[in-house]
Tab-separated table of C-alpha atoms in Angstrom:
chain	number	residue	atom	x	y	z
A	1	MET	CA	-56.109	1.687	-53.287
A	2	SER	CA	-55.732	-2.109	-53.376
A	3	LEU	CA	-54.912	-4.252	-50.367
A	4	TRP	CA	-51.502	-5.025	-51.997
A	5	SER	CA	-50.576	-1.391	-52.380
A	6	ASP	CA	-51.780	-0.579	-48.867
A	7	PHE	CA	-49.729	-3.483	-47.517
A	8	LEU	CA	-46.562	-2.270	-49.279
A	9	ILE	CA	-47.021	1.294	-48.005
A	10	ARG	CA	-47.442	0.096	-44.395
A	11	LEU	CA	-44.582	-2.332	-44.812
A	12	PHE	CA	-42.135	0.360	-45.936
A	13	ASP	CA	-43.471	2.811	-43.360
A	14	THR	CA	-41.898	0.451	-40.793
A	15	LYS	CA	-38.945	2.466	-39.459
A	16	GLU	CA	-35.446	1.091	-40.041
A	17	THR	CA	-33.884	3.721	-37.869
A	18	GLY	CA	-35.821	2.818	-34.710
A	19	THR	CA	-34.020	1.203	-31.886
A	20	ASP	CA	-36.895	-1.118	-31.078
A	21	PHE	CA	-36.144	-4.172	-33.191
A	22	SER	CA	-38.922	-6.268	-31.692
A	23	LYS	CA	-41.557	-3.683	-32.433
A	24	SER	CA	-40.526	-3.516	-36.098
A	25	VAL	CA	-40.644	-7.291	-36.450
A	26	GLN	CA	-44.047	-7.375	-34.700
A	27	THR	CA	-45.499	-4.807	-37.140
A	28	ILE	CA	-44.280	-6.655	-40.232
A	29	ILE	CA	-45.611	-10.070	-39.087
A	30	ARG	CA	-48.947	-8.550	-38.044
A	31	GLU	CA	-49.336	-6.829	-41.430
A	32	CYS	CA	-48.739	-10.191	-43.112
A	33	TYR	CA	-51.413	-11.776	-41.002
A	34	ILE	CA	-53.849	-9.021	-42.011
A	35	LEU	CA	-53.169	-9.360	-45.706
A	36	PHE	CA	-52.806	-13.145	-45.767
A	37	PRO	CA	-54.968	-14.392	-42.856
A	38	ARG	CA	-54.603	-18.079	-43.863
A	39	TYR	CA	-50.824	-17.985	-43.906
A	40	ARG	CA	-48.682	-17.932	-40.758
A	41	LEU	CA	-45.374	-16.053	-40.962
A	42	LYS	CA	-42.530	-16.538	-38.476
A	43	LEU	CA	-39.050	-15.024	-38.327
A	44	TRP	CA	-36.216	-17.314	-37.379
A	45	ILE	CA	-32.962	-15.646	-36.336
A	46	VAL	CA	-29.708	-17.659	-36.044
A	47	ASN	CA	-27.148	-16.673	-33.414
A	48	THR	CA	-24.065	-18.748	-33.898
A	49	ARG	CA	-22.179	-16.876	-31.112
A	50	LYS	CA	-24.723	-18.015	-28.548
A	51	ASN	CA	-25.395	-21.287	-30.374
A	52	GLU	CA	-29.152	-20.647	-30.435
A	53	ILE	CA	-32.059	-19.787	-32.691
A	54	LYS	CA	-34.865	-17.386	-31.871
A	55	ILE	CA	-38.352	-17.733	-33.356
A	56	PHE	CA	-40.542	-14.667	-33.507
A	57	THR	CA	-44.319	-15.067	-33.905
A	58	VAL	CA	-47.353	-12.848	-33.280
A	59	THR	CA	-50.464	-14.004	-31.401
A	60	GLY	CA	-53.136	-11.324	-31.436
A	61	ASN	CA	-51.132	-8.121	-30.934
A	62	GLU	CA	-48.496	-9.736	-28.816
A	63	LEU	CA	-45.052	-10.669	-30.097
A	64	LYS	CA	-43.704	-13.925	-28.722
A	65	VAL	CA	-40.134	-15.050	-28.833
A	66	LYS	CA	-38.937	-18.602	-28.205
A	67	GLU	CA	-35.281	-19.751	-28.000
A	68	PHE	CA	-33.963	-23.128	-28.986
A	69	PRO	CA	-30.505	-24.709	-29.263
A	70	LEU	CA	-29.101	-24.255	-32.768
A	71	SER	CA	-28.732	-28.040	-33.025
A	72	GLN	CA	-32.533	-28.345	-33.269
A	73	PHE	CA	-32.564	-26.200	-36.376
A	74	LYS	CA	-32.451	-29.010	-38.919
A	75	PHE	CA	-32.620	-26.711	-41.994
A	76	GLU	CA	-29.446	-24.759	-41.188
A	77	SER	CA	-27.121	-26.722	-43.573
A	78	LEU	CA	-29.641	-26.587	-46.360
A	79	LEU	CA	-30.221	-22.871	-46.067
A	80	ARG	CA	-26.497	-22.148	-45.906
A	81	SER	CA	-26.049	-23.885	-49.238
A	82	LYS	CA	-27.615	-21.017	-51.108
A	83	SER	CA	-28.784	-23.505	-53.742
A	84	LYS	CA	-32.239	-21.903	-54.020
A	85	PRO	CA	-33.818	-18.590	-53.191
A	86	PHE	CA	-36.517	-20.476	-51.218
A	87	TYR	CA	-37.342	-24.023	-50.153
A	88	PHE	CA	-40.780	-25.638	-50.276
A	89	PHE	CA	-41.788	-28.449	-47.864
A	90	GLU	CA	-44.943	-30.493	-48.066
A	91	SER	CA	-46.670	-32.540	-45.406
A	92	LYS	CA	-50.106	-33.963	-44.790
A	93	LYS	CA	-51.256	-31.176	-42.436
A	94	GLN	CA	-49.461	-28.121	-43.833
A	95	ASN	CA	-46.992	-26.861	-46.364
A	96	ARG	CA	-44.180	-24.500	-45.659
A	97	ILE	CA	-41.697	-22.300	-47.488
A	98	LEU	CA	-38.402	-21.087	-46.058
A	99	ILE	CA	-36.703	-17.945	-47.422
A	100	PRO	CA	-33.132	-17.651	-46.198
A	101	LEU	CA	-31.880	-14.321	-44.946
A	102	PHE	CA	-28.241	-13.469	-45.595
A	103	ILE	CA	-26.272	-10.503	-44.305
A	104	GLU	CA	-22.770	-10.224	-45.886
A	105	ASP	CA	-22.932	-13.829	-47.037
A	106	ALA	CA	-23.634	-15.061	-43.537
A	107	LEU	CA	-26.919	-16.865	-42.711
A	108	SER	CA	-28.832	-14.700	-40.229
A	109	GLY	CA	-32.060	-16.611	-40.272
A	110	CYS	CA	-35.075	-17.190	-42.450
A	111	VAL	CA	-38.664	-16.223	-43.103
A	112	ALA	CA	-40.923	-19.279	-42.512
A	113	VAL	CA	-44.420	-19.152	-43.959
A	114	SER	CA	-46.846	-21.995	-43.422
A	115	ALA	CA	-50.336	-22.790	-44.585
A	116	ASN	CA	-52.767	-25.702	-44.764
A	117	SER	CA	-51.774	-28.381	-47.213
A	118	ASN	CA	-54.852	-27.696	-49.404
A	119	LYS	CA	-53.164	-24.550	-50.723
A	120	SER	CA	-52.129	-25.150	-54.346
A	121	MET	CA	-48.638	-24.444	-55.604
A	122	SER	CA	-49.999	-21.853	-57.959
A	123	GLU	CA	-51.583	-20.011	-55.044
A	124	TRP	CA	-48.278	-20.114	-53.180
A	125	LYS	CA	-46.562	-18.630	-56.215
A	126	THR	CA	-48.875	-15.677	-56.297
A	127	ARG	CA	-47.909	-14.929	-52.687
A	128	LEU	CA	-44.153	-15.458	-53.078
A	129	PRO	CA	-43.312	-11.971	-54.400
A	130	TYR	CA	-44.773	-10.396	-51.326
A	131	PHE	CA	-42.980	-12.791	-49.009
A	132	PHE	CA	-39.750	-11.946	-50.791
A	133	ILE	CA	-40.482	-8.240	-50.208
A	134	VAL	CA	-41.090	-9.028	-46.564
A	135	ALA	CA	-37.742	-10.949	-46.454
A	136	LYS	CA	-35.849	-8.031	-47.920
A	137	ARG	CA	-37.472	-5.650	-45.516
A	138	LEU	CA	-36.548	-7.912	-42.612
A	139	ILE	CA	-32.947	-8.091	-43.865
A	140	LYS	CA	-32.733	-4.298	-43.689
A	141	ILE	CA	-34.061	-4.378	-40.154
A	142	LEU	CA	-31.702	-7.186	-39.209
A	143	GLU	CA	-28.770	-5.251	-40.619
A	144	LEU	CA	-29.693	-2.180	-38.623
A	145	ASN	CA	-30.179	-4.228	-35.507
A	146	ALA	CA	-26.771	-5.885	-36.017
A	147	LYS	CA	-25.171	-2.416	-36.342
A	148	ASN	CA	-26.961	-1.154	-33.270
A	149	THR	CA	-25.956	-4.288	-31.351
A	150	ALA	CA	-22.385	-3.903	-32.498
A	151	ILE	CA	-22.359	-0.260	-31.401
A	152	ASP	CA	-23.900	-1.164	-28.022
A	153	THR	CA	-21.387	-3.977	-27.601
A	154	LEU	CA	-18.520	-1.668	-28.514
A	155	MET	CA	-19.785	0.958	-26.079
A	156	GLU	CA	-20.126	-1.664	-23.384
A	157	MET	CA	-16.630	-3.002	-24.081
A	158	ASN	CA	-15.308	0.569	-24.084
A	159	GLN	CA	-17.007	1.253	-20.744
A	160	ASN	CA	-15.630	-1.994	-19.270
A	161	LEU	CA	-12.187	-0.944	-20.531
A	162	GLU	CA	-12.544	2.514	-18.919
A	163	ASN	CA	-13.666	0.855	-15.675
A	164	LYS	CA	-10.682	-1.460	-15.771
A	165	VAL	CA	-8.337	1.443	-16.436
A	166	THR	CA	-9.941	3.341	-13.499
A	167	GLN	CA	-9.499	0.271	-11.263
A	168	ILE	CA	-5.874	-0.025	-12.333
A	169	ASP	CA	-5.291	3.672	-11.676
A	170	LEU	CA	-6.868	3.403	-8.243
A	171	SER	CA	-4.842	0.279	-7.526
A	172	LEU	CA	-1.629	2.038	-8.568
A	173	GLU	CA	-2.575	5.077	-6.470
A	174	ARG	CA	-3.202	2.832	-3.426
A	175	GLU	CA	0.097	1.069	-4.082
A	176	LYS	CA	1.890	4.431	-4.434
A	177	ARG	CA	0.368	5.643	-1.131
A	178	ALA	CA	1.303	2.376	0.501
A	179	HIS	CA	4.899	2.785	-0.667
A	180	MET	CA	4.951	6.388	0.526
A	181	GLN	CA	3.553	5.366	3.860
A	182	ALA	CA	6.005	2.474	4.149
A	183	GLY	CA	8.811	4.882	3.408
A	184	LYS	CA	7.679	7.391	5.995
A	185	MET	CA	7.126	4.639	8.597
A	186	ALA	CA	10.536	3.151	7.803
A	187	THR	CA	12.213	6.505	8.300
A	188	LEU	CA	10.236	7.118	11.487
A	189	GLY	CA	11.200	3.611	12.616
A	190	GLU	CA	14.889	4.242	12.078
A	191	VAL	CA	14.698	7.506	13.980
A	192	ALA	CA	12.626	6.000	16.743
A	193	VAL	CA	14.944	3.035	17.239
A	194	GLY	CA	17.957	5.390	17.276
A	195	ILE	CA	16.307	7.591	19.873
A	196	ALA	CA	15.201	4.632	21.976
A	197	HIS	CA	18.758	3.276	21.878
A	198	GLU	CA	20.302	6.589	22.898
A	199	ILE	CA	17.809	6.985	25.756
A	200	ASN	CA	18.115	3.419	26.869
A	201	ASN	CA	21.926	3.569	27.496
A	202	PRO	CA	21.832	6.386	30.094
A	203	LEU	CA	18.583	5.013	31.502
A	204	THR	CA	20.312	1.721	32.231
A	205	ILE	CA	23.070	3.558	34.077
A	206	ILE	CA	20.513	5.577	36.078
A	207	VAL	CA	18.571	2.466	37.155
A	208	SER	CA	21.792	0.649	38.075
A	209	ARG	CA	23.235	3.527	40.055
A	210	LEU	CA	19.940	4.228	41.771
A	211	GLY	CA	19.602	0.632	42.882
A	212	HIS	CA	23.134	0.515	44.125
A	213	LEU	CA	22.692	3.784	46.014
A	214	GLU	CA	19.514	2.566	47.687
A	215	LYS	CA	21.136	-0.651	48.832
A	216	ASN	CA	24.126	1.210	50.305
A	217	LEU	CA	21.905	3.579	52.174
A	218	ILE	CA	19.878	0.735	53.586
A	219	LYS	CA	23.037	-1.115	54.718
A	220	LYS	CA	24.326	1.961	56.433
A	221	ASP	CA	20.934	2.751	57.904
A	222	MET	CA	21.068	6.172	56.239
A	223	LEU	CA	17.870	5.947	54.118
A	224	LEU	CA	16.089	8.982	55.426
A	225	PRO	CA	12.361	9.506	54.577
A	226	GLU	CA	13.058	12.447	52.253
A	227	ILE	CA	15.743	10.425	50.454
A	228	ALA	CA	13.387	7.463	50.116
A	229	ASP	CA	10.774	9.821	48.683
A	230	SER	CA	13.251	11.203	46.189
A	231	ILE	CA	14.277	7.675	45.149
A	232	LYS	CA	10.602	6.864	44.684
A	233	LYS	CA	10.094	9.841	42.448
A	234	VAL	CA	13.133	9.025	40.426
A	235	ASN	CA	11.770	5.465	39.946
A	236	GLN	CA	8.434	6.876	38.807
A	237	THR	CA	10.271	9.097	36.338
A	238	VAL	CA	12.178	6.100	35.091
A	239	ASP	CA	8.902	4.231	34.552
A	240	ARG	CA	7.623	7.156	32.473
A	241	ILE	CA	10.814	7.075	30.385
A	242	VAL	CA	10.317	3.316	29.824
A	243	LYS	CA	6.839	4.019	28.547
A	244	ILE	CA	8.189	6.653	26.165
A	245	ILE	CA	10.719	4.171	24.835
A	246	ASN	CA	8.030	1.526	24.394
A	247	GLY	CA	5.967	4.154	22.577
A	248	LEU	CA	8.811	4.891	20.216
A	249	ARG	CA	9.299	1.194	19.566
A	250	HIS	CA	5.639	0.874	18.772
A	251	PHE	CA	6.081	3.528	16.065
A	252	ALA	CA	9.172	1.758	14.779
A	253	TYR	CA	7.282	-0.107	12.087
A	254	ASN	CA	9.126	-3.147	10.785
A	255	GLY	CA	8.321	-3.797	7.063
A	256	GLU	CA	8.796	-7.521	7.628
A	257	GLU	CA	6.078	-7.687	10.270
A	258	ARG	CA	3.213	-10.005	9.599
A	259	LYS	CA	-0.434	-9.866	10.700
A	260	THR	CA	-1.074	-11.940	13.730
A	261	PRO	CA	-4.174	-12.784	15.796
A	262	VAL	CA	-4.525	-9.911	18.351
A	263	VAL	CA	-6.963	-9.495	21.226
A	264	LEU	CA	-8.758	-6.173	20.975
A	265	THR	CA	-8.715	-5.294	24.659
A	266	LYS	CA	-4.887	-5.780	24.629
A	267	VAL	CA	-4.593	-3.227	21.802
A	268	ILE	CA	-6.767	-0.839	23.827
A	269	SER	CA	-4.891	-1.287	27.093
A	270	ASP	CA	-1.457	-0.931	25.319
A	271	SER	CA	-2.633	2.291	23.686
A	272	LEU	CA	-3.941	3.704	26.955
A	273	GLU	CA	-0.703	2.821	28.767
A	274	LEU	CA	1.149	5.159	26.395
A	275	CYS	CA	-1.024	8.152	27.033
A	276	GLN	CA	-2.178	7.526	30.615
A	277	GLU	CA	0.072	10.201	32.124
A	278	ARG	CA	-1.106	12.831	29.660
A	279	LEU	CA	-4.754	12.048	30.450
A	280	LYS	CA	-4.143	12.384	34.170
A	281	LYS	CA	-2.126	15.585	33.741
A	282	ASN	CA	-4.943	17.202	31.802
A	283	GLU	CA	-7.593	15.832	34.204
A	284	ILE	CA	-9.455	14.000	31.451
A	285	GLU	CA	-11.897	11.315	32.545
A	286	LEU	CA	-11.428	8.053	30.648
A	287	LYS	CA	-14.463	5.841	30.079
A	288	ILE	CA	-14.230	2.317	28.731
A	289	LYS	CA	-17.576	0.713	27.659
A	290	LYS	CA	-16.772	-2.971	27.586
A	291	PRO	CA	-19.360	-5.440	26.359
A	292	THR	CA	-19.510	-8.988	27.782
A	293	PHE	CA	-17.159	-10.347	25.162
A	294	ASP	CA	-13.746	-9.721	23.634
A	295	VAL	CA	-12.773	-9.885	19.995
A	296	GLU	CA	-9.817	-11.403	18.197
A	297	ILE	CA	-8.615	-9.559	15.030
A	298	SER	CA	-5.893	-10.194	12.462
A	299	ALA	CA	-3.627	-7.211	12.582
A	300	TYR	CA	-0.214	-5.574	12.736
A	301	ASP	CA	-0.616	-4.860	16.425
A	302	THR	CA	1.841	-1.969	16.516
A	303	GLN	CA	0.006	-0.248	13.726
A	304	MET	CA	-3.427	-0.643	15.361
A	305	ILE	CA	-1.946	0.729	18.602
A	306	GLN	CA	-0.739	3.672	16.551
A	307	VAL	CA	-4.197	4.317	15.144
A	308	LEU	CA	-5.972	4.136	18.496
A	309	LEU	CA	-3.325	6.205	20.241
A	310	ASN	CA	-3.590	8.895	17.542
A	311	LEU	CA	-7.374	9.111	18.000
A	312	ILE	CA	-7.046	9.396	21.731
A	313	ILE	CA	-4.317	12.070	21.564
A	314	ASN	CA	-6.407	14.028	19.024
A	315	SER	CA	-9.401	13.963	21.392
A	316	LEU	CA	-7.158	14.984	24.314
A	317	ASP	CA	-5.732	17.945	22.385
A	318	ALA	CA	-9.264	18.998	21.304
A	319	ILE	CA	-10.964	18.979	24.714
A	320	ARG	CA	-8.147	19.848	27.119
A	321	ASN	CA	-9.507	23.431	27.626
A	322	LEU	CA	-13.181	22.458	27.940
A	323	SER	CA	-15.060	22.539	31.238
A	324	GLU	CA	-16.286	19.002	30.652
A	325	LYS	CA	-13.475	16.682	29.689
A	326	TRP	CA	-13.951	13.028	28.984
A	327	ILE	CA	-12.884	10.447	26.388
A	328	GLU	CA	-14.889	7.225	25.888
A	329	ILE	CA	-13.818	4.073	24.053
A	330	GLU	CA	-16.449	1.546	23.017
A	331	TYR	CA	-16.474	-1.564	20.776
A	332	LYS	CA	-19.381	-3.574	19.392
A	333	ILE	CA	-20.266	-5.971	16.637
A	334	GLU	CA	-23.020	-5.083	14.151
A	335	ALA	CA	-23.772	-6.817	10.821
A	336	GLU	CA	-20.650	-9.014	11.106
A	337	THR	CA	-18.358	-5.940	11.420
A	338	LEU	CA	-16.351	-4.875	14.494
A	339	SER	CA	-16.701	-1.207	15.345
A	340	VAL	CA	-14.226	0.497	17.669
A	341	ILE	CA	-15.553	3.929	18.690
A	342	VAL	CA	-13.539	6.782	20.152
A	343	ARG	CA	-15.763	9.687	21.244
A	344	ASP	CA	-15.072	12.698	23.437
A	345	SER	CA	-16.900	15.553	25.118
A	346	GLY	CA	-16.457	17.832	22.126
A	347	THR	CA	-19.562	18.916	20.185
A	348	GLY	CA	-18.378	17.616	16.794
A	349	LEU	CA	-16.571	19.110	13.798
A	350	ALA	CA	-17.808	21.837	11.482
A	351	ALA	CA	-18.965	20.500	8.088
A	352	ASP	CA	-16.048	22.092	6.170
A	353	VAL	CA	-13.565	20.680	8.662
A	354	ALA	CA	-15.165	17.189	8.597
A	355	ASP	CA	-14.812	17.083	4.771
A	356	LYS	CA	-11.035	17.655	4.956
A	357	ILE	CA	-10.096	16.087	8.302
A	358	MET	CA	-8.631	12.939	6.702
A	359	ASN	CA	-6.641	14.810	4.061
A	360	PRO	CA	-2.843	14.657	4.394
A	361	PHE	CA	-1.261	17.712	6.034
A	362	TYR	CA	-4.659	19.152	7.056
A	363	THR	CA	-4.718	20.047	10.765
A	364	THR	CA	-6.933	22.155	13.018
A	365	LYS	CA	-4.088	22.570	15.549
A	366	GLU	CA	-2.005	25.693	15.909
A	367	ARG	CA	1.138	26.081	13.864
A	368	GLY	CA	3.849	23.775	15.215
A	369	GLN	CA	1.385	21.681	17.189
A	370	GLY	CA	0.508	19.120	14.570
A	371	THR	CA	1.708	17.737	11.163
A	372	GLY	CA	-1.734	16.926	9.753
A	373	LEU	CA	-0.579	13.402	8.948
A	374	GLY	CA	-1.998	11.483	11.952
A	375	LEU	CA	-5.518	10.823	10.675
A	376	SER	CA	-4.352	10.370	7.077
A	377	LEU	CA	-1.882	7.709	8.081
A	378	SER	CA	-4.363	6.111	10.440
A	379	LYS	CA	-6.928	5.903	7.676
A	380	SER	CA	-4.381	4.243	5.358
A	381	ILE	CA	-3.456	1.750	8.107
A	382	VAL	CA	-7.075	0.784	8.756
A	383	GLU	CA	-7.689	0.372	5.048
A	384	ASN	CA	-4.640	-1.819	4.812
A	385	HIS	CA	-6.461	-3.984	7.425
A	386	GLU	CA	-9.477	-4.233	4.990
A	387	GLY	CA	-11.477	-1.799	7.188
A	388	ARG	CA	-12.333	1.849	7.247
A	389	LEU	CA	-11.879	4.862	9.540
A	390	PHE	CA	-14.403	7.700	9.409
A	391	TYR	CA	-15.801	10.630	11.329
A	392	ASN	CA	-19.393	10.055	12.442
A	393	SER	CA	-21.165	13.315	11.705
A	394	LYS	CA	-24.463	11.977	13.118
A	395	ALA	CA	-23.149	11.646	16.660
A	396	THR	CA	-23.964	14.152	19.381
A	397	ASN	CA	-20.335	14.446	20.446
A	398	THR	CA	-17.078	14.186	18.429
A	399	GLU	CA	-16.852	10.567	17.342
A	400	PHE	CA	-14.488	8.563	15.147
A	401	VAL	CA	-15.214	4.986	14.180
A	402	ILE	CA	-12.821	2.223	13.168
A	403	GLU	CA	-14.569	-0.626	11.332
A	404	LEU	CA	-12.657	-3.933	10.957
A	405	PRO	CA	-13.237	-7.508	9.975
A	406	TYR	CA	-12.613	-9.922	12.891
A	407	ILE	CA	-11.570	-13.515	13.328
A	408	ARG	CA	-13.873	-14.591	16.163
A	409	VAL	CA	-15.651	-13.492	19.281
A	410	LEU	CA	-13.907	-14.675	22.439
A	411	ASP	CA	-15.500	-16.161	25.612
A	412	ILE	CA	-17.460	-13.993	27.879
A	413	LEU	CA	-15.226	-11.891	30.113
A	414	ALA	CA	-15.310	-12.281	33.867
């Protein structure tokens, strides 16, 4: 078998269906070097979309690719003219032919073959048929590569579109949940304000009458110790009622409220004030692990009080019948994130419970004891503050963590 026949067989054995475009080009250029060792073949590919030209060459067994701006390709206009099937250029050092490659009438590149200038035109002509065969073979490979690239681009665009649709769906779902939450909170707010108003009216009368009674008894020197003790207990009861009203007002979310700078320790103290009596009644030890700094956050303060109060009450309900009863609140900053931790003396949640604990309407409390909305709403509120609320399954005790961005760390506390 002649070298020519062997070359053609190897050339057409080059797979068109392979996905490795570079390997196919490398094989063809290398075969040309073997058959025509004194000629140097290069593949130039034009990419008008990226405004560049790529030049493929082979050195040894290695394919090399160089990229240049399309403006440096001085033969582009000539090749696009389609005036000749090939173009011959002479110079003192070497001669060169360029065979343009067209796909659907669009210039895709060219085959550039160069040799020393001592090669005669007749010798060039004997090689031309083979270079044309190479050019046609490269066109087939370029066409396949263009199709594969188009398919890949289409798949990528389709994936991007699917991702955008997913993002839009998630955004709509978040917006829907936010509207639902806003509706629930608005209803709760209306009810809370109404209840607070109804309680406040008789409370005002009680406080007024009690003060008037105490003054009269003092004037008449009739304030006996047992009466004074009763008045003191009534005043304490009034204080508790005031705290209940304040708690209701905290839950009365106003949709026109705006985020404001809030000091974290103030949120903690306000939350504890609303549940202090319940903690004492259930003989639960409260631990506050304060670092040497305070933190300022941007928040709807009533909502953050709601979240913290909900976590404390959940802990209280969970441990009230344990022999060891304590709740600990801690805050710290790690990796530019503020973490507020509420842990208690419980031994943690079962895995199946932990997986569902944030779901709406899921509760571990007895029927009638809980709605199953507390943690779900708290999670939504924290996310609305660009943070997250989660159960820490790695902790020894039962532990929930609120992570939030913060404005600044305040001066060291005294």
